[in-house]
Amino acid sequence: MTSHDERSLESERSFEELLGRADPRPMPTAADIDAARSAVHAEWRDANRLRRRRRRISYAVAAGLLLGIAAALTVLRPDVLEPVSVASIHTSSGTIYLLGEAAELEALADPSGLVAGQTIETASNASLGMHWHSGGSLRVDASTRVRFVSPREIAVLKGRVYFDAGGSVGDPLRMQTPHGSVAHVGTQYMVDVGTDRLTVSVRDGRVAVEGRFHDAEIEAGQRTTLVDSRAPQVVAIAGYGGDWQWIEATAAPLSFNGRPVSELVDWAARETGLTVNYASDSVRRTANDKLLKGANFDPMPRTALRQALLSVLLEHHIDNGVITISDTGARDD
Amino acid sequence: MSIYLEDKRLVRRLLKGDERAFQQFFDDYFARLYRFALARLPEDSDGAREVAQAAMGKAVRKLDAYRGESALFTWLCAICRNELADWLTARGRFRQHIVLVEDLPDVRAAVDSFRAPLDETPEAEYARLERLRLIEVALDRLPAKYGNVLEWKYVEGHSVRDIAARLGISTEAAQSLIARAKRAFADVYPALTDGLRERASNRIPAS
């Protein structure tokens, strides 16, 4: 590189000679970029919420609400938050890790409850089901990292989760991911975060997805995939089997002792995504009238269904997403 | 000054909760902050990533403190310097007693203001690696799009057509963008090499 070329940086040759010797600038890894994006995004949203709250409170003070002054001073103090409980684990298998402050993973010692600010990661053979305290049930598949931002928001940093709103009302749970955010409207849906894509599948209800470049709204029986700046693809899917199957292992253990058989049938249908068909009115009446005894049903929905039906001399078969329940023909003497 | 107005506009959108503004902010600045930290934490890419992430986290919490009086990247670098100091202190490590040429006060002022004149020809002999590093520094000081197109064209050897396709713009628009990027680079790079030459000739001690 000659002095003359450094003087005249406007010439094409001088740029080629100067910059041609450089290497591409170092970049963080894609995984680091994704993780940083998600973390900074969560902080940005928290900070904006705090700023909005401060503005509302300052307006109240300006309007002369004397009582608001004490509240405003309390809120405007640097945040000293008590841990906010967001979920309690009802089902787990394999090792669940808690992400420490130095980004180290340590096995979750106390699996009873989870609080806002915590980040968990499931091992490659682990899964998790939890009651979400704001309503609904959250399931976490293997090799998945989730940060619990607040009682209304989680960040799925990688892997797969499933959420069943379970008829809960109020503000929907919001999921942030490196590729966009997802909010539901009374539903059951699954979110799969890959290194370069976000896939959302809906079993029931409706889901709104805000991607980095495009938005999408999908309904039951649909799946959408957002990849970078490409237009989102929406395809029809079944709400059972295949990619949904892992969810069955994370179902919350429930007691049906003394409850009608039909309640267990409905529970199994919801957990598996299958629909129910009673072969006849008398079979339906049997399911509604007969009460289950004991609390020894298998935690897996399909197995529990078979056990429960046989206990009242009913049987079932599953075909094309439908559970058909019929009489075994045996007599209860 | 137009640069800072754009930065102020971006910050206003961020304060309003504009998701696309956030993605633009992150895409434009995270990698550059990472490299800023990496230059001060040699061979520690994990540390550089942590510091850059912490700096961006702090920046989004303090967005309403940005006044537009300096470039947004300058403001972010100031936050990153503080995060770096805290990070090193927390790990019982102390800042190496080396001043990077781009941190020399006069050089920093010239680079940050984009008013560096193309005056003297550097006469001193520059260490080849230091000059190459300064190319990287100069590219990062430009707006993200400028640094990227120059790197794609001259470092990675992509054609103008490829660059246009990558950005989703016409070939003519890409050529115009590259021309503006070159002018900006021509303003920034000599200020860095001037600082290097001045240090070499005046024997400015490391502090």
Coordinates of C-alpha atoms in Angstrom, one line a residue:
Chain A
M1 CA 0.0 0.0 0.0
T2 CA 1.7 3.1 -1.1
S3 CA 1.5 6.6 0.4
H4 CA 0.0 7.7 -2.8
D5 CA -2.9 5.3 -2.6
E6 CA -3.6 6.2 1.0
R7 CA -3.8 9.8 0.0
S8 CA -6.3 9.2 -2.7
L9 CA -8.8 6.9 -1.1
E10 CA -11.5 7.9 -3.6
S11 CA -9.9 5.8 -6.4
E12 CA -11.4 2.4 -6.9
R13 CA -7.9 0.8 -7.0
S14 CA -6.9 2.3 -3.7
F15 CA -10.0 0.8 -2.0
E16 CA -9.3 -2.6 -3.6
E17 CA -5.7 -2.5 -2.5
L18 CA -6.4 -1.3 1.0
L19 CA -9.5 -3.2 2.0
G20 CA -8.6 -6.2 -0.1
R21 CA -5.9 -7.1 2.5
A22 CA -8.4 -7.1 5.4
D23 CA -10.2 -10.1 6.7
P24 CA -13.9 -10.1 7.4
R25 CA -14.7 -8.5 10.7
P26 CA -15.1 -10.9 13.6
M27 CA -18.7 -11.8 14.3
P28 CA -20.3 -13.4 17.3
T29 CA -21.8 -16.9 16.7
A30 CA -25.3 -17.1 15.5
A31 CA -26.3 -18.8 18.7
D32 CA -24.7 -15.9 20.7
I33 CA -26.5 -13.4 18.6
D34 CA -29.8 -15.1 19.1
A35 CA -29.3 -15.4 22.9
A36 CA -28.2 -11.7 23.1
R37 CA -31.1 -10.5 21.0
S38 CA -33.6 -12.3 23.2
A39 CA -32.1 -11.1 26.4
V40 CA -31.7 -7.5 25.3
H41 CA -35.2 -7.5 23.9
A42 CA -36.6 -8.7 27.2
E43 CA -34.8 -5.9 29.0
W44 CA -36.1 -3.3 26.4
R45 CA -39.7 -4.4 27.0
D46 CA -39.3 -4.3 30.7
A47 CA -37.7 -0.9 30.5
N48 CA -40.5 0.5 28.3
R49 CA -43.1 -0.9 30.7
L50 CA -41.4 0.8 33.6
R51 CA -41.2 4.1 31.6
R52 CA -44.9 3.9 30.8
R53 CA -45.7 3.3 34.4
R54 CA -43.6 6.2 35.5
R55 CA -45.4 8.5 33.0
R56 CA -48.8 7.4 34.2
I57 CA -47.8 8.0 37.8
S58 CA -46.3 11.4 37.1
Y59 CA -49.6 12.4 35.4
A60 CA -51.5 11.3 38.6
V61 CA -49.2 13.4 40.7
A62 CA -49.6 16.4 38.5
A63 CA -53.4 16.1 38.9
G64 CA -52.9 16.5 42.6
L65 CA -53.6 13.0 43.9
L66 CA -51.9 13.3 47.3
L67 CA -52.0 9.6 47.9
G68 CA -50.4 8.9 44.6
I69 CA -47.2 10.7 45.8
A70 CA -46.3 8.0 48.2
A71 CA -47.0 5.3 45.6
A72 CA -45.0 7.2 43.0
L73 CA -42.0 7.5 45.3
T74 CA -42.2 3.8 46.1
V75 CA -42.3 2.9 42.4
L76 CA -39.6 5.3 41.3
R77 CA -37.1 4.0 43.8
P78 CA -34.7 1.6 42.2
D79 CA -36.5 -1.7 41.8
V80 CA -36.1 -4.0 44.8
L81 CA -38.4 -6.8 43.7
E82 CA -39.5 -9.7 45.8
P83 CA -39.3 -12.9 43.8
V84 CA -42.5 -13.3 41.8
S85 CA -43.7 -16.8 41.5
V86 CA -44.8 -17.6 38.0
A87 CA -45.2 -21.4 37.8
S88 CA -45.1 -24.7 39.7
I89 CA -43.9 -27.9 38.2
H90 CA -46.3 -30.8 38.1
T91 CA -44.4 -33.2 35.8
S92 CA -40.7 -33.6 35.0
S93 CA -38.4 -36.2 33.6
G94 CA -34.6 -36.0 33.1
T95 CA -32.4 -33.2 34.4
I96 CA -33.6 -29.6 34.5
Y97 CA -31.0 -27.0 34.7
L98 CA -31.1 -23.5 36.1
L99 CA -28.9 -20.9 34.3
G100 CA -26.7 -19.1 36.8
E101 CA -25.5 -15.5 36.7
A102 CA -22.2 -16.5 35.1
A103 CA -24.1 -18.4 32.4
E104 CA -23.3 -21.8 34.2
L105 CA -25.9 -24.5 34.3
E106 CA -26.7 -26.2 37.6
A107 CA -29.3 -28.8 38.2
L108 CA -32.5 -27.4 39.5
A109 CA -32.4 -28.3 43.2
D110 CA -35.9 -27.2 44.2
P111 CA -38.4 -28.1 41.5
S112 CA -41.4 -26.9 43.4
G113 CA -41.7 -23.4 42.0
L114 CA -40.2 -21.1 39.4
V115 CA -39.9 -17.3 39.7
A116 CA -39.6 -14.4 37.3
G117 CA -36.0 -13.8 36.2
Q118 CA -35.0 -17.4 36.2
T119 CA -33.9 -19.2 33.1
I120 CA -34.1 -23.0 32.8
E121 CA -32.8 -25.5 30.3
T122 CA -33.9 -29.1 29.9
A123 CA -31.4 -31.8 29.2
S124 CA -31.5 -33.7 25.9
N125 CA -33.7 -36.4 27.5
A126 CA -35.7 -34.2 29.7
S127 CA -39.2 -32.6 29.6
L128 CA -41.2 -30.5 31.9
G129 CA -44.9 -29.7 32.6
M130 CA -45.9 -26.8 34.9
H131 CA -49.0 -25.0 36.0
W132 CA -48.7 -21.4 34.9
H133 CA -50.0 -19.3 37.7
S134 CA -51.6 -16.7 35.5
G135 CA -53.6 -19.5 33.9
G136 CA -52.9 -22.5 31.7
S137 CA -50.3 -25.2 31.5
L138 CA -46.8 -24.8 30.0
R139 CA -44.8 -27.8 28.7
V140 CA -41.2 -27.7 27.8
D141 CA -39.6 -30.3 25.5
A142 CA -36.0 -31.6 25.6
S143 CA -33.0 -29.3 24.9
T144 CA -35.0 -26.2 25.4
R145 CA -34.1 -23.0 27.2
V146 CA -36.8 -20.7 28.6
R147 CA -36.5 -17.5 30.6
F148 CA -39.4 -16.6 32.8
V149 CA -39.7 -12.8 32.3
S150 CA -42.8 -12.1 34.2
P151 CA -46.2 -13.7 35.1
R152 CA -47.4 -12.8 31.6
E153 CA -44.3 -13.3 29.5
I154 CA -41.6 -15.9 28.8
A155 CA -38.7 -15.9 26.4
V156 CA -38.1 -19.1 24.5
L157 CA -34.4 -18.9 23.5
K158 CA -34.2 -22.3 21.8
G159 CA -36.1 -25.5 21.5
R160 CA -39.9 -26.3 21.8
V161 CA -42.7 -25.4 24.2
Y162 CA -46.4 -26.1 24.3
F163 CA -49.0 -23.9 26.0
D164 CA -52.6 -24.9 26.9
A165 CA -54.5 -21.8 27.9
G166 CA -57.1 -24.2 29.5
G167 CA -59.9 -21.7 29.3
S168 CA -58.0 -19.0 31.3
V169 CA -59.1 -15.4 30.8
G170 CA -57.3 -12.1 31.1
D171 CA -54.1 -11.0 29.3
P172 CA -52.7 -13.8 27.2
L173 CA -49.3 -15.2 27.9
R174 CA -46.8 -13.7 25.6
M175 CA -43.8 -15.6 24.2
Q176 CA -40.7 -13.8 23.0
T177 CA -38.3 -15.6 20.7
P178 CA -35.2 -14.6 18.8
H179 CA -37.3 -14.6 15.6
G180 CA -40.5 -12.9 16.8
S181 CA -43.2 -13.0 19.5
V182 CA -46.3 -15.1 19.9
A183 CA -49.5 -14.3 21.7
H184 CA -52.5 -16.6 21.9
V185 CA -56.3 -16.0 22.0
G186 CA -57.6 -18.9 24.2
T187 CA -55.8 -21.8 22.7
Q188 CA -53.4 -24.8 22.7
Y189 CA -50.3 -24.2 20.6
M190 CA -46.7 -25.1 20.2
V191 CA -43.7 -22.9 19.6
D192 CA -40.5 -24.3 18.1
V193 CA -37.4 -22.0 18.1
G194 CA -34.7 -23.1 15.7
T195 CA -31.4 -21.3 15.0
D196 CA -32.9 -19.5 12.0
R197 CA -36.6 -19.9 12.2
L198 CA -39.7 -19.8 14.4
T199 CA -42.5 -22.4 13.9
V200 CA -45.8 -22.0 15.5
S201 CA -48.5 -24.8 15.4
V202 CA -52.0 -24.4 16.7
R203 CA -54.1 -27.2 18.0
D204 CA -57.0 -25.1 19.2
G205 CA -57.9 -21.3 19.2
R206 CA -55.9 -18.6 17.4
V207 CA -52.3 -17.3 17.7
A208 CA -50.8 -14.0 16.6
V209 CA -47.1 -14.1 15.7
E210 CA -45.1 -10.9 15.3
G211 CA -41.9 -11.8 13.4
R212 CA -38.9 -9.6 12.8
F213 CA -40.1 -8.9 9.3
H214 CA -43.6 -10.3 8.9
D215 CA -46.6 -11.0 11.1
A216 CA -49.0 -13.9 10.9
E217 CA -52.2 -15.0 12.6
I218 CA -53.1 -18.7 12.4
E219 CA -55.9 -20.9 13.6
A220 CA -56.5 -24.4 14.8
G221 CA -55.1 -27.0 12.4
Q222 CA -52.5 -24.6 11.0
R223 CA -48.8 -24.1 11.3
T224 CA -46.7 -21.2 10.2
T225 CA -42.9 -20.9 9.9
L226 CA -41.1 -17.6 9.9
V227 CA -37.6 -17.6 8.4
D228 CA -35.7 -14.4 8.2
S229 CA -37.3 -11.9 5.8
R230 CA -39.2 -14.5 3.8
A231 CA -43.0 -14.4 3.7
P232 CA -44.4 -16.8 6.3
Q233 CA -45.7 -20.1 5.1
V234 CA -49.0 -21.4 6.5
V235 CA -49.8 -25.1 6.1
A236 CA -52.6 -27.3 7.3
I237 CA -51.6 -29.8 10.0
A238 CA -53.2 -32.4 12.2
G239 CA -53.5 -31.5 15.9
Y240 CA -52.4 -34.9 17.1
G241 CA -49.5 -37.4 16.8
G242 CA -46.2 -36.7 15.2
D243 CA -44.7 -33.4 16.6
W244 CA -47.3 -33.2 19.3
Q245 CA -46.6 -36.6 20.8
W246 CA -44.0 -35.4 23.3
I247 CA -46.6 -33.3 25.1
E248 CA -48.4 -36.4 26.4
A249 CA -45.5 -37.2 28.6
T250 CA -45.7 -33.9 30.3
A251 CA -49.4 -34.0 31.2
A252 CA -50.3 -33.0 34.8
P253 CA -51.2 -36.0 36.9
L254 CA -54.8 -35.6 37.9
S255 CA -57.0 -37.6 40.3
F256 CA -60.2 -38.9 38.8
N257 CA -61.2 -40.9 41.8
G258 CA -65.0 -40.6 42.1
R259 CA -65.3 -38.7 38.9
P260 CA -67.2 -39.7 35.8
V261 CA -65.3 -41.7 33.1
S262 CA -66.2 -39.0 30.6
E263 CA -64.0 -36.5 32.5
L264 CA -61.0 -38.7 32.1
V265 CA -61.9 -39.2 28.4
D266 CA -62.1 -35.5 27.9
W267 CA -58.8 -35.0 29.6
A268 CA -57.1 -37.6 27.5
A269 CA -58.6 -36.1 24.3
R270 CA -57.3 -32.6 25.3
E271 CA -53.8 -33.9 26.1
T272 CA -53.6 -36.0 22.8
G273 CA -55.4 -33.6 20.5
L274 CA -57.8 -36.3 19.5
T275 CA -61.6 -35.9 19.3
V276 CA -64.1 -38.2 20.9
N277 CA -66.9 -40.2 19.4
Y278 CA -69.2 -42.4 21.4
A279 CA -70.5 -45.4 19.4
S280 CA -74.0 -45.1 20.8
D281 CA -76.1 -43.1 23.2
S282 CA -75.9 -45.9 25.8
V283 CA -72.1 -45.9 25.6
R284 CA -72.2 -42.1 26.2
R285 CA -74.6 -42.6 29.1
T286 CA -72.3 -45.2 30.6
A287 CA -69.3 -42.9 30.3
N288 CA -71.2 -40.0 32.0
D289 CA -72.8 -42.1 34.7
K290 CA -70.1 -44.6 35.8
L291 CA -67.6 -43.2 38.4
L292 CA -64.0 -44.1 38.5
K293 CA -62.6 -45.8 41.6
G294 CA -59.0 -45.4 42.8
A295 CA -56.2 -43.1 41.9
N296 CA -53.9 -45.6 40.2
F297 CA -54.3 -44.6 36.5
D298 CA -51.2 -44.3 34.4
P299 CA -50.0 -40.7 34.0
M300 CA -49.8 -41.2 30.2
P301 CA -53.2 -40.1 28.8
R302 CA -53.6 -43.0 26.3
T303 CA -52.8 -45.6 28.8
A304 CA -55.0 -44.0 31.4
L305 CA -57.8 -43.9 28.9
R306 CA -57.6 -47.6 28.2
Q307 CA -57.4 -48.5 31.9
A308 CA -60.4 -46.3 32.8
L309 CA -62.6 -47.5 29.9
L310 CA -61.8 -51.2 30.7
S311 CA -62.8 -50.7 34.3
V312 CA -66.3 -49.9 33.2
L313 CA -66.3 -52.5 30.4
L314 CA -65.8 -50.1 27.6
E315 CA -63.2 -50.1 25.0
H316 CA -61.8 -47.8 22.3
H317 CA -59.9 -47.5 19.1
I318 CA -58.1 -44.5 17.6
D319 CA -58.3 -43.8 13.9
N320 CA -57.7 -40.6 11.9
G321 CA -57.5 -38.5 15.0
V322 CA -60.8 -39.8 16.5
I323 CA -61.2 -41.9 19.7
T324 CA -64.2 -44.1 19.1
I325 CA -65.6 -45.5 22.4
S326 CA -67.7 -48.6 22.3
D327 CA -69.1 -51.4 24.6
T328 CA -66.9 -54.4 25.1
G329 CA -70.0 -56.6 25.1
A330 CA -69.1 -58.2 28.4
R331 CA -71.8 -58.3 31.1
D332 CA -71.3 -56.9 34.5
D333 CA -72.7 -59.7 36.6
Chain B
M1 CA -25.5 16.2 11.7
S2 CA -28.0 14.2 9.7
I3 CA -26.4 11.1 11.1
Y4 CA -27.5 12.1 14.6
L5 CA -31.0 13.0 13.6
E6 CA -31.4 9.5 12.3
D7 CA -30.1 8.2 15.5
K8 CA -32.5 10.3 17.5
R9 CA -35.4 9.1 15.3
L10 CA -34.4 5.5 15.9
V11 CA -34.3 6.1 19.7
R12 CA -37.7 7.7 19.6
R13 CA -39.1 4.7 17.9
L14 CA -37.5 2.5 20.4
L15 CA -39.0 4.4 23.3
K16 CA -42.4 4.0 21.7
G17 CA -42.0 0.2 21.7
D18 CA -41.5 -0.2 17.9
E19 CA -40.5 -3.8 17.4
R20 CA -38.9 -3.2 14.0
A21 CA -36.9 -0.4 15.5
F22 CA -35.6 -2.8 18.1
Q23 CA -34.5 -5.3 15.5
Q24 CA -32.8 -2.5 13.5
F25 CA -31.1 -1.3 16.6
F26 CA -29.8 -4.7 17.5
D27 CA -28.8 -5.7 14.0
D28 CA -26.9 -2.4 13.5
Y29 CA -25.1 -2.2 16.8
F30 CA -24.6 -5.6 18.6
A31 CA -21.9 -7.0 16.3
R32 CA -20.0 -3.6 16.3
L33 CA -20.2 -3.4 20.1
Y34 CA -18.9 -7.0 20.3
R35 CA -15.9 -6.0 18.2
F36 CA -15.4 -2.9 20.3
A37 CA -15.2 -5.1 23.4
L38 CA -13.2 -7.8 21.7
A39 CA -10.5 -5.3 20.8
R40 CA -10.1 -4.6 24.5
L41 CA -10.5 -8.3 25.6
P42 CA -8.2 -10.0 23.1
E43 CA -8.8 -13.7 22.6
D44 CA -11.9 -13.6 24.9
S45 CA -14.9 -13.8 22.5
D46 CA -17.2 -15.0 25.3
G47 CA -16.2 -12.1 27.5
A48 CA -16.7 -9.7 24.6
R49 CA -20.1 -11.1 23.9
E50 CA -21.1 -10.8 27.6
V51 CA -19.9 -7.2 27.8
A52 CA -21.6 -6.2 24.5
Q53 CA -24.8 -7.8 25.7
A54 CA -24.7 -6.1 29.0
A55 CA -23.9 -2.7 27.4
M56 CA -26.9 -3.0 25.0
G57 CA -29.1 -4.0 28.0
K58 CA -28.0 -1.0 29.9
A59 CA -28.5 1.2 26.8
V60 CA -32.1 0.1 26.3
R61 CA -32.8 0.9 29.9
K62 CA -31.3 4.4 29.6
L63 CA -32.6 5.3 26.1
D64 CA -34.3 8.4 27.4
A65 CA -30.8 9.8 28.4
Y66 CA -29.6 9.8 24.7
R67 CA -29.7 13.4 23.5
G68 CA -28.4 13.1 20.0
E69 CA -25.4 15.2 20.7
S70 CA -23.1 12.4 19.6
A71 CA -23.6 9.5 17.3
L72 CA -25.6 6.7 18.9
F73 CA -22.6 4.3 18.4
T74 CA -20.4 6.7 20.3
W75 CA -22.9 6.8 23.1
L76 CA -23.1 3.0 23.1
C77 CA -19.3 2.7 23.2
A78 CA -19.2 4.9 26.3
I79 CA -21.6 2.6 28.0
C80 CA -19.6 -0.4 26.8
R81 CA -16.4 1.1 28.2
N82 CA -18.0 1.2 31.6
E83 CA -19.4 -2.3 31.3
L84 CA -16.0 -3.5 30.4
A85 CA -14.4 -1.9 33.4
D86 CA -17.0 -3.4 35.7
W87 CA -16.6 -6.8 34.0
L88 CA -12.8 -6.8 34.4
T89 CA -13.1 -5.6 38.0
A90 CA -15.6 -8.3 38.8
R91 CA -13.2 -10.9 37.6
G92 CA -10.2 -9.5 39.4
R93 CA -8.7 -8.5 36.1
F94 CA -7.3 -5.0 35.5
R95 CA -7.3 -3.0 32.4
Q96 CA -4.1 -3.5 30.4
H97 CA -2.1 -0.4 30.3
I98 CA -2.4 0.0 26.6
V99 CA -4.2 2.8 24.9
L100 CA -5.7 1.9 21.6
V101 CA -5.0 4.5 18.9
E102 CA -8.7 5.0 18.3
D103 CA -9.1 5.9 22.0
L104 CA -6.6 8.8 21.8
P105 CA -8.7 11.9 22.6
D106 CA -7.9 13.7 19.4
V107 CA -8.4 10.6 17.3
R108 CA -11.6 9.8 19.0
A109 CA -13.0 13.3 18.5
A110 CA -12.1 13.3 14.8
V111 CA -13.5 9.9 14.2
D112 CA -16.7 10.5 16.1
S113 CA -17.4 13.8 14.4
F114 CA -16.8 12.6 10.9
R115 CA -15.1 15.8 10.1
A116 CA -11.6 14.4 9.8
P117 CA -9.9 16.3 6.9
L118 CA -8.0 14.4 4.3
D119 CA -4.9 16.4 4.9
E120 CA -1.5 15.0 5.4
T121 CA -0.2 11.9 3.8
P122 CA 0.8 9.4 6.5
E123 CA 4.6 9.3 6.2
A124 CA 5.5 6.9 8.9
E125 CA 5.6 3.2 8.3
Y126 CA 2.6 1.5 9.9
A127 CA 2.7 -1.9 11.4
R128 CA 0.7 -4.0 8.8
L129 CA -1.4 -5.7 11.4
E130 CA -2.2 -2.4 13.2
R131 CA -3.3 -0.9 9.9
L132 CA -5.5 -3.9 9.1
R133 CA -7.1 -3.6 12.5
L134 CA -7.7 0.1 11.9
I135 CA -9.6 -0.8 8.8
E136 CA -11.9 -2.9 11.0
V137 CA -12.2 -0.1 13.4
A138 CA -13.0 2.4 10.6
L139 CA -15.7 0.1 9.1
D140 CA -17.3 -0.2 12.5
R141 CA -17.4 3.5 13.0
L142 CA -19.5 4.0 9.9
P143 CA -23.2 3.4 9.9
A144 CA -23.8 -0.3 9.8
K145 CA -25.0 -0.3 6.2
Y146 CA -21.9 1.5 5.0
G147 CA -19.5 -0.8 6.8
N148 CA -21.3 -3.8 5.5
V149 CA -21.3 -2.9 1.8
L150 CA -17.6 -2.0 1.9
E151 CA -16.8 -5.2 3.6
W152 CA -18.9 -7.2 1.2
K153 CA -17.4 -5.5 -1.9
Y154 CA -13.7 -5.1 -1.0
V155 CA -13.0 -7.6 1.7
E156 CA -15.2 -10.5 0.6
G157 CA -15.2 -9.6 -3.2
H158 CA -18.9 -9.6 -3.9
S159 CA -20.2 -7.9 -7.0
V160 CA -22.4 -4.9 -6.9
R161 CA -25.2 -7.0 -8.3
D162 CA -24.8 -9.5 -5.4
I163 CA -24.8 -6.7 -2.9
A164 CA -28.0 -5.2 -4.4
A165 CA -29.7 -8.6 -4.3
R166 CA -28.7 -9.0 -0.7
L167 CA -30.1 -5.6 0.3
G168 CA -33.2 -6.0 -1.9
I169 CA -32.4 -2.8 -3.8
S170 CA -31.5 -1.9 -7.4
T171 CA -28.0 -2.1 -8.8
E172 CA -28.0 1.6 -9.2
A173 CA -29.0 2.2 -5.6
A174 CA -26.3 -0.2 -4.5
Q175 CA -23.7 1.7 -6.4
S176 CA -24.8 4.9 -4.9
L177 CA -24.7 3.4 -1.5
I178 CA -21.2 2.1 -2.0
A179 CA -20.0 5.5 -3.3
R180 CA -21.4 7.2 -0.1
A181 CA -19.8 4.5 2.0
K182 CA -16.5 5.1 0.4
R183 CA -16.6 8.8 1.0
A184 CA -17.5 8.2 4.6
F185 CA -14.6 5.7 5.0
A186 CA -12.3 8.2 3.4
D187 CA -13.2 10.6 6.1
V188 CA -12.7 8.2 9.0
Y189 CA -9.7 6.0 8.1
P190 CA -7.1 8.7 7.7
A191 CA -8.0 10.1 11.1
L192 CA -7.0 6.8 12.6
T193 CA -3.8 6.4 10.6
D194 CA -2.9 10.0 11.4
G195 CA -3.2 9.2 15.1
L196 CA -1.0 6.2 14.6
R197 CA 1.6 8.3 12.8
E198 CA 1.5 11.0 15.4
R199 CA 2.0 8.5 18.2
A200 CA 4.9 7.0 16.4
S201 CA 6.6 10.3 15.6
N202 CA 5.8 12.0 19.0
R203 CA 6.3 8.9 21.0
I204 CA 3.1 9.3 22.9
P205 CA 3.5 7.0 25.8
A206 CA 1.0 4.3 26.7
S207 CA -1.0 5.1 29.8

